[in-house]
CSV table of C-alpha atoms in Angstrom, one decimal:
chain,number,residue,atom,x,y,z
A,3,MET,CA,71.1,65.1,285.7
A,4,LYS,CA,72.1,61.8,284.1
A,5,LYS,CA,68.6,61.9,282.1
A,6,LEU,CA,69.6,65.4,280.7
A,7,TYR,CA,73.2,64.3,279.7
A,8,LEU,CA,71.4,61.2,277.8
A,9,LEU,CA,69.1,63.6,276.2
A,10,LEU,CA,71.7,66.0,275.0
A,11,SER,CA,74.0,63.2,273.7
A,12,LEU,CA,71.0,61.6,271.6
A,13,LEU,CA,70.3,65.1,270.2
A,14,THR,CA,73.8,65.5,269.3
A,15,ALA,CA,74.0,62.1,267.7
A,16,LEU,CA,71.1,63.0,265.6
A,17,ALA,CA,72.2,65.9,264.2
A,18,VAL,CA,75.5,64.7,263.2
A,19,SER,CA,73.7,61.6,261.7
A,20,ALA,CA,71.5,63.9,259.7
A,21,GLY,CA,74.5,65.7,258.3
A,22,ASN,CA,75.2,69.2,257.9
A,23,PRO,CA,72.6,70.5,255.4
A,24,ARG,CA,74.7,73.5,254.1
A,25,TRP,CA,77.6,71.3,253.0
A,26,HIS,CA,76.0,68.0,252.6
A,27,LYS,CA,76.9,66.5,249.1
A,28,VAL,CA,77.8,69.9,247.9
A,29,PHE,CA,81.3,68.9,246.9
A,30,GLY,CA,80.3,66.3,244.4
A,31,ASN,CA,82.2,63.2,244.2
A,32,LEU,CA,84.7,63.9,246.8
A,33,LYS,CA,85.2,61.5,249.5
A,34,THR,CA,88.5,62.5,251.3
A,35,ILE,CA,89.7,66.0,251.9
A,36,ALA,CA,93.3,66.8,253.0
A,37,ILE,CA,93.7,69.8,255.0
A,38,CYS,CA,97.1,71.9,254.5
A,39,ALA,CA,98.4,75.1,255.5
A,40,PRO,CA,100.9,76.3,253.0
A,41,GLY,CA,100.6,79.7,254.4
A,42,ARG,CA,100.1,80.9,258.0
A,43,PRO,CA,98.4,79.1,260.7
A,44,GLY,CA,94.7,79.6,261.2
A,45,ASN,CA,92.6,80.6,263.9
A,46,SER,CA,91.8,77.6,266.1
A,47,SER,CA,88.0,77.9,266.5
A,48,GLU,CA,87.6,78.8,262.6
A,49,VAL,CA,89.7,75.5,261.5
A,50,ASP,CA,87.7,73.6,264.1
A,51,LEU,CA,84.5,74.7,262.6
A,52,GLY,CA,85.6,74.2,259.0
A,53,ILE,CA,86.7,70.4,259.8
A,54,ARG,CA,83.5,70.0,261.9
A,55,LEU,CA,81.4,71.0,258.7
A,56,LEU,CA,83.2,68.7,256.5
A,57,GLN,CA,82.8,65.7,258.6
A,58,GLU,CA,79.4,66.4,259.6
A,59,ALA,CA,78.5,66.6,255.8
A,60,GLY,CA,80.1,63.3,255.2
A,61,TYR,CA,83.4,63.8,254.2
A,62,LYS,CA,86.7,62.3,255.4
A,63,VAL,CA,89.3,64.8,256.5
A,64,LYS,CA,92.8,64.2,256.7
A,65,VAL,CA,94.5,67.0,258.6
A,66,MET,CA,98.1,67.1,257.7
A,67,PRO,CA,100.8,66.6,260.5
A,68,ASN,CA,101.9,70.3,260.9
A,69,ALA,CA,98.7,72.1,259.4
A,70,ARG,CA,97.6,73.1,262.9
A,71,ASN,CA,100.9,73.9,264.3
A,72,ASN,CA,101.4,77.3,266.1
A,73,GLU,CA,97.7,78.2,266.0
A,74,HIS,CA,98.1,79.4,269.5
A,75,ASN,CA,100.7,82.0,268.7
A,76,LYS,CA,100.2,82.1,264.8
A,77,LYS,CA,104.2,81.9,264.2
A,78,MET,CA,105.0,80.9,260.8
A,79,VAL,CA,105.7,76.9,260.5
A,80,ASP,CA,108.9,76.0,259.0
A,81,VAL,CA,108.6,75.9,255.3
A,82,LYS,CA,110.2,72.5,255.3
A,83,LEU,CA,107.3,71.3,257.3
A,84,ARG,CA,104.6,72.9,255.2
A,85,ALA,CA,106.1,71.8,251.9
A,86,ALA,CA,106.2,68.1,253.4
A,87,ASP,CA,102.7,68.3,254.4
A,88,PHE,CA,101.5,69.5,250.9
A,89,VAL,CA,103.5,66.7,249.3
A,90,GLN,CA,101.9,64.2,251.6
A,91,ALA,CA,98.5,65.2,250.9
A,92,TRP,CA,99.3,65.3,247.1
A,93,LEU,CA,100.6,61.9,246.9
A,94,ASP,CA,98.1,60.2,249.2
A,95,PRO,CA,95.9,58.0,246.9
A,96,GLU,CA,92.9,58.3,249.2
A,97,VAL,CA,93.0,62.2,248.9
A,98,ASP,CA,90.7,63.7,246.4
A,99,ALA,CA,91.4,67.4,247.0
A,100,ILE,CA,93.4,69.7,249.0
A,101,PHE,CA,91.6,72.5,250.7
A,102,CYS,CA,94.2,75.2,252.2
A,103,VAL,CA,93.4,76.3,255.6
A,104,ARG,CA,94.0,80.1,254.7
A,105,GLY,CA,96.5,82.5,252.9
A,106,GLY,CA,98.3,84.9,255.1
A,107,SER,CA,101.9,84.9,253.8
A,108,GLY,CA,104.5,81.7,253.1
A,109,SER,CA,103.1,79.8,250.1
A,110,ALA,CA,105.5,81.0,247.8
A,111,GLY,CA,108.2,79.4,250.0
A,112,VAL,CA,106.2,76.2,249.7
A,113,ALA,CA,106.1,76.5,245.8
A,114,ALA,CA,109.8,77.0,245.6
A,115,ARG,CA,110.5,73.8,247.5
A,116,LEU,CA,108.3,71.6,245.5
A,117,ASP,CA,109.6,68.8,242.8
A,118,TRP,CA,107.1,69.5,240.3
A,119,GLU,CA,108.1,66.3,238.3
A,120,LYS,CA,107.2,64.2,241.3
A,121,LEU,CA,103.8,65.8,241.4
A,122,ARG,CA,103.0,65.1,237.9
A,123,SER,CA,101.8,61.7,239.1
A,124,ARG,CA,98.7,63.0,240.0
A,125,LYS,CA,96.2,65.7,238.9
A,126,ILE,CA,94.7,66.8,242.1
A,127,PRO,CA,92.5,69.8,242.9
A,128,VAL,CA,93.8,72.5,245.2
A,129,ALA,CA,91.4,75.0,246.6
A,130,GLY,CA,92.5,78.4,248.1
A,131,PHE,CA,93.1,82.0,247.6
A,132,SER,CA,94.8,85.2,248.6
A,133,ASP,CA,98.5,84.2,249.6
A,134,ILE,CA,97.6,80.8,247.9
A,135,THR,CA,98.1,82.8,244.7
A,136,SER,CA,101.6,82.2,244.9
A,137,LEU,CA,101.4,78.5,244.9
A,138,HIS,CA,98.6,78.4,242.3
A,139,SER,CA,100.7,80.5,240.1
A,140,ALA,CA,103.5,78.0,240.3
A,141,MET,CA,101.1,75.2,239.8
A,142,ALA,CA,99.8,76.6,236.6
A,143,LYS,CA,103.3,77.6,235.4
A,144,ASN,CA,104.6,74.0,235.7
A,145,GLY,CA,101.3,72.5,234.5
A,146,VAL,CA,101.0,70.4,237.7
A,147,GLY,CA,97.6,69.7,239.5
A,148,HIS,CA,94.3,71.5,239.2
A,149,VAL,CA,93.9,75.2,240.3
A,150,PHE,CA,90.7,76.0,242.0
A,151,HIS,CA,91.1,79.5,243.1
A,152,GLY,CA,88.6,81.0,245.7
A,153,PRO,CA,87.6,80.3,249.5
A,154,SER,CA,89.9,78.5,251.6
A,155,LEU,CA,88.8,76.4,254.5
A,156,THR,CA,88.3,78.9,256.9
A,157,GLN,CA,86.9,81.5,254.4
A,158,LEU,CA,84.3,79.0,253.1
A,159,THR,CA,82.8,78.9,256.7
A,160,LYS,CA,82.1,82.6,256.2
A,161,CYS,CA,80.9,82.4,252.6
A,162,ASN,CA,77.2,83.2,251.7
A,163,GLU,CA,74.8,80.3,250.6
A,164,THR,CA,75.2,81.2,246.9
A,165,SER,CA,79.2,81.1,247.1
A,166,VAL,CA,79.1,77.7,248.8
A,167,ALA,CA,76.8,76.3,246.3
A,168,TRP,CA,79.0,77.7,243.6
A,169,PHE,CA,82.0,76.1,245.2
A,170,GLY,CA,80.4,72.8,245.1
A,171,ARG,CA,79.5,73.1,241.4
A,172,ALA,CA,82.9,74.3,240.5
A,173,ILE,CA,84.6,71.4,242.4
A,174,SER,CA,82.1,68.8,240.8
A,175,GLY,CA,82.3,70.2,237.3
A,176,ALA,CA,78.5,71.1,237.4
A,177,ASP,CA,76.8,73.8,235.1
A,178,GLN,CA,77.3,77.4,236.7
A,179,PRO,CA,74.8,79.8,236.3
A,180,PRO,CA,75.9,83.2,234.4
A,181,VAL,CA,77.2,86.1,236.2
A,182,LYS,CA,76.3,89.9,235.4
A,183,LEU,CA,79.4,91.9,235.2
A,184,GLN,CA,79.7,95.8,235.3
A,185,VAL,CA,81.2,96.9,231.7
A,186,ILE,CA,84.2,99.3,232.0
A,187,ARG,CA,85.3,98.5,228.5
A,188,GLY,CA,83.0,96.0,226.3
A,189,GLY,CA,84.0,93.4,223.9
A,190,ASN,CA,83.2,89.6,223.6
A,191,CYS,CA,85.8,87.6,224.9
A,192,SER,CA,86.8,84.1,226.0
A,193,GLY,CA,89.7,82.3,227.7
A,194,TYR,CA,90.8,80.2,230.6
A,195,PRO,CA,91.2,82.1,234.0
A,196,THR,CA,94.5,83.4,235.5
A,197,GLY,CA,95.3,85.9,238.4
A,198,GLY,CA,94.4,86.3,242.0
A,199,HIS,CA,95.5,88.4,244.8
A,200,LEU,CA,96.9,91.7,243.1
A,201,THR,CA,99.9,91.8,245.2
A,202,LEU,CA,100.9,88.1,244.9
A,203,TYR,CA,99.9,87.8,241.3
A,204,GLN,CA,101.9,90.9,240.3
A,205,ASN,CA,105.0,89.2,242.5
A,206,ALA,CA,104.6,85.9,240.7
A,207,TYR,CA,104.0,87.3,237.2
A,208,CYS,CA,106.7,89.6,237.0
A,209,SER,CA,109.4,87.2,238.5
A,210,GLY,CA,108.4,84.8,235.9
A,211,ASN,CA,106.6,82.4,238.1
A,212,ALA,CA,103.3,82.5,236.6
A,213,VAL,CA,101.7,81.2,233.4
A,214,SER,CA,101.5,83.4,230.4
A,215,SER,CA,98.5,85.5,230.3
A,216,ASP,CA,98.3,85.5,226.6
A,217,GLY,CA,94.8,84.6,225.5
A,218,ARG,CA,93.7,84.3,229.1
A,219,ILE,CA,91.1,86.2,231.2
A,220,VAL,CA,92.8,87.8,234.3
A,221,PHE,CA,90.7,87.9,237.4
A,222,ILE,CA,92.1,90.6,240.0
A,223,GLU,CA,91.1,91.1,243.6
A,224,CYS,CA,92.9,92.7,246.7
A,225,PRO,CA,92.1,93.2,250.3
A,226,SER,CA,94.5,96.1,250.9
A,227,VAL,CA,92.9,99.6,251.2
A,228,ASN,CA,96.3,101.0,250.0
A,229,LEU,CA,95.0,102.6,246.8
A,230,THR,CA,98.5,103.8,245.8
A,231,SER,CA,99.6,100.3,245.8
A,232,HIS,CA,96.7,99.1,243.6
A,233,VAL,CA,97.8,101.7,240.9
A,234,LYS,CA,101.5,100.9,241.3
A,235,LEU,CA,101.0,97.1,241.0
A,236,LEU,CA,98.6,97.3,238.0
A,237,GLU,CA,101.1,99.6,236.3
A,238,LYS,CA,103.8,97.4,237.0
A,239,LEU,CA,101.8,94.3,235.5
A,240,ARG,CA,101.0,96.4,232.4
A,241,GLN,CA,104.6,97.4,231.8
A,242,LYS,CA,105.4,93.7,232.0
A,243,GLY,CA,103.1,92.9,229.2
A,244,CYS,CA,100.5,91.2,231.2
A,245,PHE,CA,97.8,92.7,229.6
A,246,ASP,CA,99.0,93.3,225.9
A,247,ARG,CA,97.6,89.9,224.6
A,248,CYS,CA,95.2,88.6,227.4
A,249,ALA,CA,91.5,88.1,226.4
A,250,ALA,CA,90.3,90.6,229.1
A,251,VAL,CA,90.7,91.6,232.8
A,252,VAL,CA,87.9,91.1,235.5
A,253,PHE,CA,88.0,92.8,238.8
A,254,GLY,CA,86.5,91.2,241.9
A,255,ASP,CA,86.4,92.9,245.3
A,256,MET,CA,89.0,95.7,245.4
A,257,LYS,CA,89.0,97.3,249.1
A,258,GLY,CA,89.1,101.0,249.5
A,259,ARG,CA,86.8,103.9,249.0
A,260,LYS,CA,84.4,103.0,246.2
A,261,SER,CA,84.7,106.3,244.3
A,262,LYS,CA,88.7,106.1,244.2
A,263,VAL,CA,88.6,102.3,243.4
A,264,ASP,CA,86.2,103.0,240.5
A,265,GLN,CA,88.5,105.9,239.2
A,266,ILE,CA,91.6,103.7,239.5
A,267,ILE,CA,89.8,100.8,237.4
A,268,ARG,CA,88.6,103.3,234.9
A,269,ASP,CA,92.1,104.8,234.5
A,270,PHE,CA,93.5,101.5,234.1
A,271,ALA,CA,91.1,100.6,231.4
A,272,ALA,CA,91.9,103.7,229.4
A,273,LYS,CA,95.5,102.4,229.4
A,274,VAL,CA,94.7,98.8,228.0
A,275,THR,CA,93.2,97.8,224.7
A,276,CYS,CA,91.5,94.5,226.1
A,277,PRO,CA,87.8,94.4,227.6
A,278,VAL,CA,87.6,95.4,231.3
A,279,PHE,CA,85.0,94.1,233.6
A,280,ARG,CA,84.3,94.5,237.5
A,281,ASN,CA,82.1,93.5,240.2
A,282,MET,CA,82.8,89.6,240.0
A,283,PRO,CA,81.7,87.9,243.1
A,284,TYR,CA,85.2,87.1,244.0
A,285,GLY,CA,87.6,88.2,247.0
A,286,HIS,CA,87.9,88.8,250.5
A,287,GLN,CA,84.2,89.0,251.3
A,288,SER,CA,81.2,86.7,251.7
A,289,SER,CA,80.3,86.7,248.0
A,290,ASN,CA,83.6,84.7,246.9
A,291,PHE,CA,83.0,82.5,243.7
A,292,LEU,CA,85.5,79.5,243.2
A,293,LEU,CA,87.2,79.9,239.9
A,294,ASP,CA,88.2,76.6,238.0
A,295,PHE,CA,91.3,77.7,236.0
A,296,GLU,CA,90.7,75.1,233.7
A,297,ARG,CA,87.4,75.8,232.7
A,298,LYS,CA,86.9,78.2,229.7
A,299,VAL,CA,85.0,81.5,230.4
A,300,THR,CA,83.2,83.5,227.8
A,301,ILE,CA,82.1,87.0,228.5
A,302,SER,CA,79.8,89.0,226.3
A,303,ALA,CA,80.2,92.6,225.4
A,304,ASP,CA,77.3,93.5,227.8
A,305,GLY,CA,79.1,91.7,230.7
A,306,ILE,CA,77.4,88.2,230.8
A,307,LEU,CA,80.1,85.8,232.1
A,308,GLN,CA,79.7,82.1,231.7
A,309,PHE,CA,81.9,79.2,232.6
A,310,GLU,CA,81.6,76.7,229.8
A,311,ASN,CA,79.8,73.5,230.1
A,312,ILE,CA,82.5,70.7,230.7
A,313,ARG,CA,79.8,68.0,230.4
A,314,LYS,CA,79.1,68.3,226.7
């Protein structure tokens, strides 16, 4: 039994020392990653897995004091504690990036409590999506930090290999391969990204808590299967002027019966004058490409999307 235990210990040590091949060096020059939960608590086993994969891949992980509170009952952690965690991570000079645990709900409350002037001291990457749309919208509105909109920690563990590799290239500023989109309304266009989860983006934009969409490419995804809600939210954004002067609209994963979603997007395209595309690998699915909101995007009339080379 003792020999078996020693053998298992040795194999475990060798596996860890070899690093995680899936995530090893994938996040560029990052050394220390802070884990925050601006939204709801995560699933304990999923959070454990994400942290372990980061550590095995060679990164130092700093889990903020309240980031794992209430995982046993999923009760919302007090907003003051969630905001304090976020600020602590942001201002920690050792932290190179913040990975949000998940979305859920609650990040708008965190954003409302932040002292944006205080946070201007650092331009730190913040990665997450879904409900984190509220926090990202506020960051962009205030011109603070660096928005990376895409997989959160627990969702990243479920992403396919292509999305993980894309995540790494986005974070490190490496070149990204082109993406072929479906053309709904064609036209050459370029601009910086904005948008996010349809419900949260609509809330932020229509309440004045999002950056202007003028000249930007609006990326939209939504996990809800309430198709009536899709129509209403898109119409509210349209009436608010979100699509009047934007460069284009790109739809990612929109849940619901495909034929119905197709019709909703085509009906939407008929009401706007900007180019409209769909099928971006982005949203609540295994294909979820991280979007750098400070990296310009160009899309050709035939639907070839390309992030600019920022190392020219």
